[in-house]
XYZ file of C-alpha atoms in Angstrom:
97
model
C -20.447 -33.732 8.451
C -16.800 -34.159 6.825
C -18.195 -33.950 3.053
C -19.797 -30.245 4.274
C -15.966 -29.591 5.862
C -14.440 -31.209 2.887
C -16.029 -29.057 0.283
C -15.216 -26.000 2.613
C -11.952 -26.900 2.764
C -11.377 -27.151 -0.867
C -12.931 -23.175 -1.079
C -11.376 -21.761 1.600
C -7.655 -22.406 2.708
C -7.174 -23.250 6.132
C -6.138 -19.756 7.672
C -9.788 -18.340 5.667
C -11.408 -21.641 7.225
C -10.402 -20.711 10.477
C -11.443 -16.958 10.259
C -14.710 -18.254 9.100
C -15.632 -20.217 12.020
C -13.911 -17.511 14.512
C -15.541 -14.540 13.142
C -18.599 -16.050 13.499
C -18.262 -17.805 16.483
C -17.261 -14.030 18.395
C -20.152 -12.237 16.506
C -22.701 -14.990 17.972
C -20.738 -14.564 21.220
C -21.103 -10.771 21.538
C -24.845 -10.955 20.636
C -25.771 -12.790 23.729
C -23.538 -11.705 26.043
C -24.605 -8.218 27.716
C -21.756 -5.961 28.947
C -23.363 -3.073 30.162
C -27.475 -2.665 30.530
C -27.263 1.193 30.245
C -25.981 0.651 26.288
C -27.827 -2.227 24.798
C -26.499 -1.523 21.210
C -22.890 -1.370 22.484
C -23.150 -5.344 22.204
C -24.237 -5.422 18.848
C -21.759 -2.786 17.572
C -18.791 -4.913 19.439
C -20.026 -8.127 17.725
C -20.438 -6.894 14.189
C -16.712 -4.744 15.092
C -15.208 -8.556 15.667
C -16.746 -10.087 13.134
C -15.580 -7.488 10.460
C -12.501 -7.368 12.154
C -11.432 -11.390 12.286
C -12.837 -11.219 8.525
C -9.937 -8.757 7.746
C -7.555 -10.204 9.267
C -7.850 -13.501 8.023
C -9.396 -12.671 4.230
C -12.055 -14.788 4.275
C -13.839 -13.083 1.517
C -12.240 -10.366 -0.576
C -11.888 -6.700 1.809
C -14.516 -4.806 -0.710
C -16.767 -7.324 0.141
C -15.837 -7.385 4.395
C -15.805 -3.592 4.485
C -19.733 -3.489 3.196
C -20.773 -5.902 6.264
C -21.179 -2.815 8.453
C -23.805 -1.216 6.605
C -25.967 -4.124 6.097
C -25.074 -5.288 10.003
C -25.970 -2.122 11.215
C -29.674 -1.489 10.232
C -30.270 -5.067 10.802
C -29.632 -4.676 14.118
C -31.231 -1.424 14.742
C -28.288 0.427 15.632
C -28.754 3.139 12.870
C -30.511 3.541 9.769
C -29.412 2.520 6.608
C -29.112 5.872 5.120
C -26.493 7.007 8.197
C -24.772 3.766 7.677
C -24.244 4.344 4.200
C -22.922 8.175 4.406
C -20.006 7.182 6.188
C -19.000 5.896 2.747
C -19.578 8.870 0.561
C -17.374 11.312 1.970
C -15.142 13.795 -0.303
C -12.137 12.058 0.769
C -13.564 8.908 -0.470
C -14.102 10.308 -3.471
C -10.823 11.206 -4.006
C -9.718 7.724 -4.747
């Protein structure tokens, strides 16, 4: 168990390490705890929301990389399509830059 923590630690620093393990620990949290039974998808939406969110905060892997987690997140849990997911991306303001 230490030589898996020991080559982590040696990738990540120890703020990244701990945004690892806390982003993932809220997303599993938020998948299996149900807040409201009229909006089942509201759970998944809030845990994928934390998990990108921790991510950012803590740079665990590099913000182009974070900021794509939504639109693979999203399909995979049957919130919206793919192709929905993805538009949000390719506005004209986006373009812009």
């Amino acid at each position: 168990l230490w030589m898996f923590f020991g080559d982590m630690m040696q990738t990540f620093s120890i703020s990244q390490a701990l945004g690892l393990v806390l982003g993932l620990g809220l997303y599993a949290a938020f998948l299996n705890i149900e807040l409201d039974d009229a909006y089942p998808k509201a759970n998944d939406m809030l845990a994928i929301t934390a998990l990108v969110g921790v991510f950012w905060m803590f740079e665990v892997l590099p913000l182009p990389a974070t900021s794509l987690f939504p639109v693979v997140l999203m399909p995979f849990s049957g919130i919206m399509s793919s192709a929905a997911a993805s538009a949000s991306y390719w506005g004209w303001v986006q373009m812009l830059f």
